[in-house]
PDB file of C-alpha atoms in Angstrom:
ATOM      1  CA  GLU A  19     -21.702 -12.271 -13.276  1.00  0.00           C
ATOM      2  CA  ASP A  20     -19.132 -14.906 -14.253  1.00  0.00           C
ATOM      3  CA  SER A  21     -17.910 -12.712 -17.120  1.00  0.00           C
ATOM      4  CA  ARG A  22     -17.418  -9.800 -14.684  1.00  0.00           C
ATOM      5  CA  VAL A  23     -15.369 -11.970 -12.360  1.00  0.00           C
ATOM      6  CA  LEU A  24     -13.268 -13.228 -15.277  1.00  0.00           C
ATOM      7  CA  ALA A  25     -12.682  -9.715 -16.598  1.00  0.00           C
ATOM      8  CA  ASN A  26     -11.773  -8.569 -13.099  1.00  0.00           C
ATOM      9  CA  SER A  27      -9.229 -11.376 -12.785  1.00  0.00           C
ATOM     10  CA  GLU A  28      -7.748 -10.508 -16.171  1.00  0.00           C
ATOM     11  CA  TRP A  29      -7.156  -6.922 -15.049  1.00  0.00           C
ATOM     12  CA  LEU A  30      -5.442  -8.120 -11.871  1.00  0.00           C
ATOM     13  CA  PHE A  31      -3.324 -10.594 -13.857  1.00  0.00           C
ATOM     14  CA  PHE A  32      -2.298  -7.890 -16.334  1.00  0.00           C
ATOM     15  CA  ASP A  33      -1.346  -5.578 -13.482  1.00  0.00           C
ATOM     16  CA  ARG A  34       0.784  -8.225 -11.774  1.00  0.00           C
ATOM     17  CA  VAL A  35       2.621  -9.329 -14.930  1.00  0.00           C
ATOM     18  CA  LEU A  36       3.374  -5.778 -16.084  1.00  0.00           C
ATOM     19  CA  ARG A  37       4.680  -4.802 -12.651  1.00  0.00           C
ATOM     20  CA  ILE A  38       6.920  -7.870 -12.445  1.00  0.00           C
ATOM     21  CA  ILE A  39       8.463  -7.273 -15.875  1.00  0.00           C
ATOM     22  CA  ILE A  40       9.180  -3.584 -15.235  1.00  0.00           C
ATOM     23  CA  SER A  41      10.312  -4.158 -11.649  1.00  0.00           C
ATOM     24  CA  ILE A  42      12.838  -6.804 -12.691  1.00  0.00           C
ATOM     25  CA  PHE A  43      14.365  -4.417 -15.218  1.00  0.00           C
ATOM     26  CA  VAL A  44      14.521  -1.453 -12.801  1.00  0.00           C
ATOM     27  CA  ALA A  45      15.759  -3.575  -9.865  1.00  0.00           C
ATOM     28  CA  ALA A  46      18.577  -4.999 -11.994  1.00  0.00           C
ATOM     29  CA  TRP A  47      19.577  -1.484 -13.042  1.00  0.00           C
ATOM     30  CA  MET A  48      19.447  -0.302  -9.423  1.00  0.00           C
ATOM     31  CA  GLY A  49      21.582  -3.259  -8.332  1.00  0.00           C
ATOM     32  CA  ARG A  50      24.262  -2.396 -10.874  1.00  0.00           C
ATOM     33  CA  TYR A  51      24.131   1.311 -10.010  1.00  0.00           C
ATOM     34  CA  LEU A  52      24.103   1.044  -6.205  1.00  0.00           C
ATOM     35  CA  GLY A  53      26.482  -1.901  -5.967  1.00  0.00           C
ATOM     36  CA  PRO A  54      26.183  -4.896  -3.616  1.00  0.00           C
ATOM     37  CA  GLU A  55      26.711  -2.973  -0.359  1.00  0.00           C
ATOM     38  CA  ARG A  56      24.329  -0.044  -0.838  1.00  0.00           C
ATOM     39  CA  PHE A  57      21.720  -2.164  -2.646  1.00  0.00           C
ATOM     40  CA  GLY A  58      21.909  -4.649   0.219  1.00  0.00           C
ATOM     41  CA  ILE A  59      21.451  -1.897   2.808  1.00  0.00           C
ATOM     42  CA  LEU A  60      18.364  -0.581   0.986  1.00  0.00           C
ATOM     43  CA  ASN A  61      16.810  -4.032   0.784  1.00  0.00           C
ATOM     44  CA  TYR A  62      17.711  -4.677   4.408  1.00  0.00           C
ATOM     45  CA  ALA A  63      15.836  -1.515   5.403  1.00  0.00           C
ATOM     46  CA  ILE A  64      12.844  -2.611   3.306  1.00  0.00           C
ATOM     47  CA  SER A  65      12.863  -6.067   4.913  1.00  0.00           C
ATOM     48  CA  LEU A  66      13.162  -4.679   8.437  1.00  0.00           C
ATOM     49  CA  ALA A  67      10.261  -2.295   7.892  1.00  0.00           C
ATOM     50  CA  ALA A  68       8.199  -5.091   6.306  1.00  0.00           C
ATOM     51  CA  LEU A  69       8.506  -7.161   9.493  1.00  0.00           C
ATOM     52  CA  PHE A  70       6.086  -4.748  11.136  1.00  0.00           C
ATOM     53  CA  GLY A  71       3.694  -4.589   8.191  1.00  0.00           C
ATOM     54  CA  PRO A  72       1.123  -6.910   9.828  1.00  0.00           C
ATOM     55  CA  ILE A  73       0.674  -4.307  12.589  1.00  0.00           C
ATOM     56  CA  ALA A  74      -0.633  -1.862   9.995  1.00  0.00           C
ATOM     57  CA  GLU A  75      -2.476  -4.468   7.923  1.00  0.00           C
ATOM     58  CA  LEU A  76      -4.277  -6.071  10.904  1.00  0.00           C
ATOM     59  CA  GLY A  77      -5.428  -8.918   8.647  1.00  0.00           C
ATOM     60  CA  LEU A  78      -8.349  -6.796   7.494  1.00  0.00           C
ATOM     61  CA  THR A  79      -8.196  -7.135   3.694  1.00  0.00           C
ATOM     62  CA  SER A  80     -10.413 -10.166   3.135  1.00  0.00           C
ATOM     63  CA  ILE A  81     -12.540  -9.359   6.196  1.00  0.00           C
ATOM     64  CA  THR A  82     -13.318  -5.878   4.875  1.00  0.00           C
ATOM     65  CA  VAL A  83     -14.296  -7.115   1.413  1.00  0.00           C
ATOM     66  CA  ARG A  84     -16.490  -9.840   2.911  1.00  0.00           C
ATOM     67  CA  ASN A  85     -18.332  -7.456   5.230  1.00  0.00           C
ATOM     68  CA  ILE A  86     -19.006  -4.915   2.479  1.00  0.00           C
ATOM     69  CA  VAL A  87     -20.363  -7.645   0.196  1.00  0.00           C
ATOM     70  CA  LYS A  88     -22.588  -9.065   2.942  1.00  0.00           C
ATOM     71  CA  ASN A  89     -23.900  -5.709   4.180  1.00  0.00           C
ATOM     72  CA  PRO A  90     -23.530  -2.951   1.545  1.00  0.00           C
ATOM     73  CA  SER A  91     -25.562  -0.541   3.677  1.00  0.00           C
ATOM     74  CA  GLU A  92     -22.939  -0.828   6.435  1.00  0.00           C
ATOM     75  CA  SER A  93     -20.042   0.029   4.130  1.00  0.00           C
ATOM     76  CA  PRO A  94     -19.608   3.630   5.445  1.00  0.00           C
ATOM     77  CA  PHE A  95     -19.027   2.244   8.948  1.00  0.00           C
ATOM     78  CA  VAL A  96     -16.756  -0.549   7.703  1.00  0.00           C
ATOM     79  CA  LEU A  97     -14.676   1.783   5.527  1.00  0.00           C
ATOM     80  CA  GLY A  98     -14.390   4.498   8.184  1.00  0.00           C
ATOM     81  CA  THR A  99     -13.542   2.055  10.946  1.00  0.00           C
ATOM     82  CA  VAL A 100     -10.972   0.113   8.924  1.00  0.00           C
ATOM     83  CA  PHE A 101      -9.354   3.354   7.774  1.00  0.00           C
ATOM     84  CA  SER A 102      -8.974   4.508  11.390  1.00  0.00           C
ATOM     85  CA  MET A 103      -7.660   1.121  12.516  1.00  0.00           C
ATOM     86  CA  LYS A 104      -5.117   0.927   9.699  1.00  0.00           C
ATOM     87  CA  ALA A 105      -3.989   4.517  10.326  1.00  0.00           C
ATOM     88  CA  ILE A 106      -3.386   3.784  14.007  1.00  0.00           C
ATOM     89  CA  GLY A 107      -1.710   0.489  13.114  1.00  0.00           C
ATOM     90  CA  GLY A 108       0.520   2.322  10.635  1.00  0.00           C
ATOM     91  CA  ILE A 109       1.696   4.731  13.331  1.00  0.00           C
ATOM     92  CA  PHE A 110       2.576   1.810  15.607  1.00  0.00           C
ATOM     93  CA  ALA A 111       4.342   0.037  12.723  1.00  0.00           C
ATOM     94  CA  VAL A 112       6.532   3.073  12.028  1.00  0.00           C
ATOM     95  CA  ALA A 113       7.350   3.464  15.721  1.00  0.00           C
ATOM     96  CA  ALA A 114       8.199  -0.247  16.046  1.00  0.00           C
ATOM     97  CA  ALA A 115      10.427  -0.185  12.967  1.00  0.00           C
ATOM     98  CA  LEU A 116      12.308   2.853  14.263  1.00  0.00           C
ATOM     99  CA  ALA A 117      12.685   1.258  17.692  1.00  0.00           C
ATOM    100  CA  ALA A 118      14.122  -1.869  16.063  1.00  0.00           C
ATOM    101  CA  THR A 119      16.907   0.160  14.458  1.00  0.00           C
ATOM    102  CA  PHE A 120      18.365   0.877  17.895  1.00  0.00           C
ATOM    103  CA  PHE A 121      19.044  -2.844  18.274  1.00  0.00           C
ATOM    104  CA  VAL A 122      20.577  -3.175  14.820  1.00  0.00           C
ATOM    105  CA  HIS A 123      23.917  -1.684  13.825  1.00  0.00           C
ATOM    106  CA  GLU A 124      24.195  -1.466  10.069  1.00  0.00           C
ATOM    107  CA  GLY A 125      27.221   0.800   9.790  1.00  0.00           C
ATOM    108  CA  TYR A 126      25.396   3.249   7.514  1.00  0.00           C
ATOM    109  CA  GLU A 127      24.998   6.750   8.951  1.00  0.00           C
ATOM    110  CA  HIS A 128      21.624   7.385   7.326  1.00  0.00           C
ATOM    111  CA  PHE A 129      20.134   3.989   8.182  1.00  0.00           C
ATOM    112  CA  HIS A 130      17.549   5.502  10.571  1.00  0.00           C
ATOM    113  CA  ILE A 131      16.414   7.853   7.802  1.00  0.00           C
ATOM    114  CA  LEU A 132      16.084   4.924   5.382  1.00  0.00           C
ATOM    115  CA  ILE A 133      13.914   3.038   7.868  1.00  0.00           C
ATOM    116  CA  LEU A 134      11.779   6.121   8.560  1.00  0.00           C
ATOM    117  CA  LEU A 135      11.141   6.736   4.847  1.00  0.00           C
ATOM    118  CA  VAL A 136      10.381   3.105   4.049  1.00  0.00           C
ATOM    119  CA  ALA A 137       8.253   2.481   7.153  1.00  0.00           C
ATOM    120  CA  ALA A 138       6.322   5.747   6.716  1.00  0.00           C
ATOM    121  CA  SER A 139       4.905   4.366   3.470  1.00  0.00           C
ATOM    122  CA  THR A 140       2.609   2.177   5.612  1.00  0.00           C
ATOM    123  CA  LEU A 141       0.792   5.310   6.785  1.00  0.00           C
ATOM    124  CA  PHE A 142      -0.632   5.880   3.310  1.00  0.00           C
ATOM    125  CA  GLN A 143      -1.716   2.241   3.031  1.00  0.00           C
ATOM    126  CA  SER A 144      -4.778   3.165   5.080  1.00  0.00           C
ATOM    127  CA  PHE A 145      -6.272   4.325   1.789  1.00  0.00           C
ATOM    128  CA  ASP A 146      -6.052   0.764   0.455  1.00  0.00           C
ATOM    129  CA  ILE A 147      -9.551   0.319   1.838  1.00  0.00           C
ATOM    130  CA  ILE A 148     -10.734   2.107  -1.307  1.00  0.00           C
ATOM    131  CA  GLU A 149      -9.257  -0.789  -3.251  1.00  0.00           C
ATOM    132  CA  TYR A 150     -11.174  -3.199  -1.000  1.00  0.00           C
ATOM    133  CA  TRP A 151     -14.381  -1.338  -1.850  1.00  0.00           C
ATOM    134  CA  PHE A 152     -13.718  -1.756  -5.578  1.00  0.00           C
ATOM    135  CA  GLN A 153     -12.913  -5.439  -5.030  1.00  0.00           C
ATOM    136  CA  SER A 154     -16.262  -5.927  -3.311  1.00  0.00           C
ATOM    137  CA  ARG A 155     -17.930  -4.505  -6.426  1.00  0.00           C
ATOM    138  CA  VAL A 156     -15.763  -6.593  -8.793  1.00  0.00           C
ATOM    139  CA  GLU A 157     -14.407  -3.405 -10.366  1.00  0.00           C
ATOM    140  CA  SER A 158     -10.659  -3.821  -9.942  1.00  0.00           C
ATOM    141  CA  LYS A 159      -9.958  -2.328 -13.370  1.00  0.00           C
ATOM    142  CA  TYR A 160     -10.350   1.179 -11.940  1.00  0.00           C
ATOM    143  CA  VAL A 161      -7.844   0.432  -9.189  1.00  0.00           C
ATOM    144  CA  VAL A 162      -5.430  -1.170 -11.650  1.00  0.00           C
ATOM    145  CA  CYS A 163      -5.506   1.885 -13.921  1.00  0.00           C
ATOM    146  CA  ALA A 164      -5.081   4.273 -10.985  1.00  0.00           C
ATOM    147  CA  LYS A 165      -2.219   2.407  -9.329  1.00  0.00           C
ATOM    148  CA  LEU A 166      -0.453   1.672 -12.612  1.00  0.00           C
ATOM    149  CA  SER A 167      -0.429   5.417 -13.263  1.00  0.00           C
ATOM    150  CA  SER A 168       1.346   6.086  -9.964  1.00  0.00           C
ATOM    151  CA  PHE A 169       3.640   3.116 -10.599  1.00  0.00           C
ATOM    152  CA  GLY A 170       4.602   4.630 -13.955  1.00  0.00           C
ATOM    153  CA  VAL A 171       5.396   8.007 -12.386  1.00  0.00           C
ATOM    154  CA  VAL A 172       7.557   6.459  -9.664  1.00  0.00           C
ATOM    155  CA  THR A 173       9.315   4.190 -12.155  1.00  0.00           C
ATOM    156  CA  ALA A 174      10.198   7.274 -14.205  1.00  0.00           C
ATOM    157  CA  PHE A 175      11.408   8.932 -10.995  1.00  0.00           C
ATOM    158  CA  ARG A 176      13.647   5.950 -10.176  1.00  0.00           C
ATOM    159  CA  ILE A 177      15.067   5.934 -13.690  1.00  0.00           C
ATOM    160  CA  ALA A 178      15.773   9.670 -13.365  1.00  0.00           C
ATOM    161  CA  LEU A 179      17.664   8.943 -10.139  1.00  0.00           C
ATOM    162  CA  LEU A 180      19.673   6.250 -11.887  1.00  0.00           C
ATOM    163  CA  VAL A 181      20.572   8.567 -14.745  1.00  0.00           C
ATOM    164  CA  THR A 182      21.400  11.605 -12.594  1.00  0.00           C
ATOM    165  CA  GLY A 183      23.200   9.764  -9.776  1.00  0.00           C
ATOM    166  CA  GLY A 184      20.617   9.710  -6.998  1.00  0.00           C
ATOM    167  CA  SER A 185      21.537   8.905  -3.392  1.00  0.00           C
ATOM    168  CA  LEU A 186      20.439   5.881  -1.378  1.00  0.00           C
ATOM    169  CA  VAL A 187      18.101   8.096   0.660  1.00  0.00           C
ATOM    170  CA  ALA A 188      16.487   9.297  -2.575  1.00  0.00           C
ATOM    171  CA  PHE A 189      15.702   5.714  -3.580  1.00  0.00           C
ATOM    172  CA  ALA A 190      14.161   5.130  -0.146  1.00  0.00           C
ATOM    173  CA  PHE A 191      12.098   8.294  -0.642  1.00  0.00           C
ATOM    174  CA  ALA A 192      10.828   6.806  -3.922  1.00  0.00           C
ATOM    175  CA  ILE A 193       9.148   4.040  -1.888  1.00  0.00           C
ATOM    176  CA  LEU A 194       7.338   6.605   0.259  1.00  0.00           C
ATOM    177  CA  PHE A 195       6.520   8.649  -2.839  1.00  0.00           C
ATOM    178  CA  GLU A 196       4.906   5.642  -4.532  1.00  0.00           C
ATOM    179  CA  SER A 197       2.758   4.931  -1.481  1.00  0.00           C
ATOM    180  CA  PHE A 198       1.618   8.571  -1.415  1.00  0.00           C
ATOM    181  CA  LEU A 199       0.785   8.554  -5.134  1.00  0.00           C
ATOM    182  CA  ASN A 200      -1.127   5.281  -4.755  1.00  0.00           C
ATOM    183  CA  ALA A 201      -3.257   6.857  -2.022  1.00  0.00           C
ATOM    184  CA  LEU A 202      -3.840   9.960  -4.142  1.00  0.00           C
ATOM    185  CA  ALA A 203      -4.758   7.879  -7.211  1.00  0.00           C
ATOM    186  CA  LEU A 204      -7.222   5.800  -5.183  1.00  0.00           C
ATOM    187  CA  LEU A 205      -8.841   8.935  -3.769  1.00  0.00           C
ATOM    188  CA  MET A 206      -9.201  10.383  -7.262  1.00  0.00           C
ATOM    189  CA  VAL A 207     -10.791   7.275  -8.782  1.00  0.00           C
ATOM    190  CA  TYR A 208     -13.065   6.909  -5.729  1.00  0.00           C
ATOM    191  CA  SER A 209     -14.189  10.514  -6.149  1.00  0.00           C
ATOM    192  CA  TRP A 210     -14.650   9.922  -9.890  1.00  0.00           C
ATOM    193  CA  ARG A 211     -17.143   7.174  -8.974  1.00  0.00           C
ATOM    194  CA  LYS A 212     -19.149   9.841  -7.111  1.00  0.00           C
ATOM    195  CA  GLU A 213     -18.174   8.484  -3.691  1.00  0.00           C
ATOM    196  CA  ARG A 214     -16.938  10.658  -0.825  1.00  0.00           C
ATOM    197  CA  ILE A 215     -14.741   9.775   2.145  1.00  0.00           C
ATOM    198  CA  ARG A 216     -16.638  12.322   4.264  1.00  0.00           C
ATOM    199  CA  HIS A 217     -19.439   9.782   4.375  1.00  0.00           C
ATOM    200  CA  TRP A 218     -17.264   7.268   6.220  1.00  0.00           C
ATOM    201  CA  ARG A 219     -17.992   6.709   9.892  1.00  0.00           C
ATOM    202  CA  SER A 220     -15.921   5.048  12.614  1.00  0.00           C
ATOM    203  CA  SER A 221     -17.582   2.729  15.077  1.00  0.00           C
ATOM    204  CA  VAL A 222     -16.183   1.043  18.187  1.00  0.00           C
ATOM    205  CA  ARG A 223     -18.704  -1.770  17.783  1.00  0.00           C
ATOM    206  CA  THR A 224     -17.581  -2.372  14.194  1.00  0.00           C
ATOM    207  CA  ALA A 225     -13.923  -2.238  15.261  1.00  0.00           C
ATOM    208  CA  LYS A 226     -14.457  -4.906  17.914  1.00  0.00           C
ATOM    209  CA  SER A 227     -16.274  -7.131  15.432  1.00  0.00           C
ATOM    210  CA  LEU A 228     -13.547  -6.738  12.803  1.00  0.00           C
ATOM    211  CA  LEU A 229     -10.735  -7.419  15.279  1.00  0.00           C
ATOM    212  CA  ARG A 230     -12.521 -10.517  16.546  1.00  0.00           C
ATOM    213  CA  ASP A 231     -12.702 -11.882  13.002  1.00  0.00           C
ATOM    214  CA  SER A 232      -9.199 -10.820  11.947  1.00  0.00           C
ATOM    215  CA  ALA A 233      -7.321 -11.900  15.104  1.00  0.00           C
ATOM    216  CA  PRO A 234      -6.145 -15.246  13.594  1.00  0.00           C
ATOM    217  CA  LEU A 235      -4.973 -13.441  10.447  1.00  0.00           C
ATOM    218  CA  ILE A 236      -3.024 -10.897  12.515  1.00  0.00           C
ATOM    219  CA  LEU A 237      -1.251 -13.706  14.388  1.00  0.00           C
ATOM    220  CA  SER A 238      -0.443 -15.619  11.196  1.00  0.00           C
ATOM    221  CA  GLY A 239       0.875 -12.400   9.639  1.00  0.00           C
TER     222      GLY A 239
END
């Protein structure tokens, strides 16, 4: 069991280091290409959208993993309920981010579109519960391989934009595109493990229990 935990940690460490190295290179290239003003606007849109991330996250990551580990037989209800909660939270997060743009004047005509594209990526984060399921089974290597594949595709897409002269909106779309590919990759690896999302079930009782446990995490977020 200890060797499984160690191997799992090594996969997560490898994923983090590789992403940091590649991201630094691509971000530096983007900064030089977009220039201080446009690169600043893009990062401002990302930061503004991220302010409402806790609404979609609902502090459920560690709670979900814990509940699946404690009661494996209840996992269909936990997964289905958390998916529904995160989907609803994602909708509210997008709406809140868009509403915030009416109080912020950035001087960029497509700023609302940037916010919409960046914030909409939270909608696909509902599928992160598949990653929680793999974490509960100490099998993060499958998630790492799946998400690194989508990361590689989006990195290639960003480089193509840099080479061909992509617009600021296109770079914002890349963020949404990566979130979509992550969800698709997780669904594929989950299906490959002979699991099916049609077995998930939502439960009001489970939702109340999860919210009661995650309330402090939502507030801290």
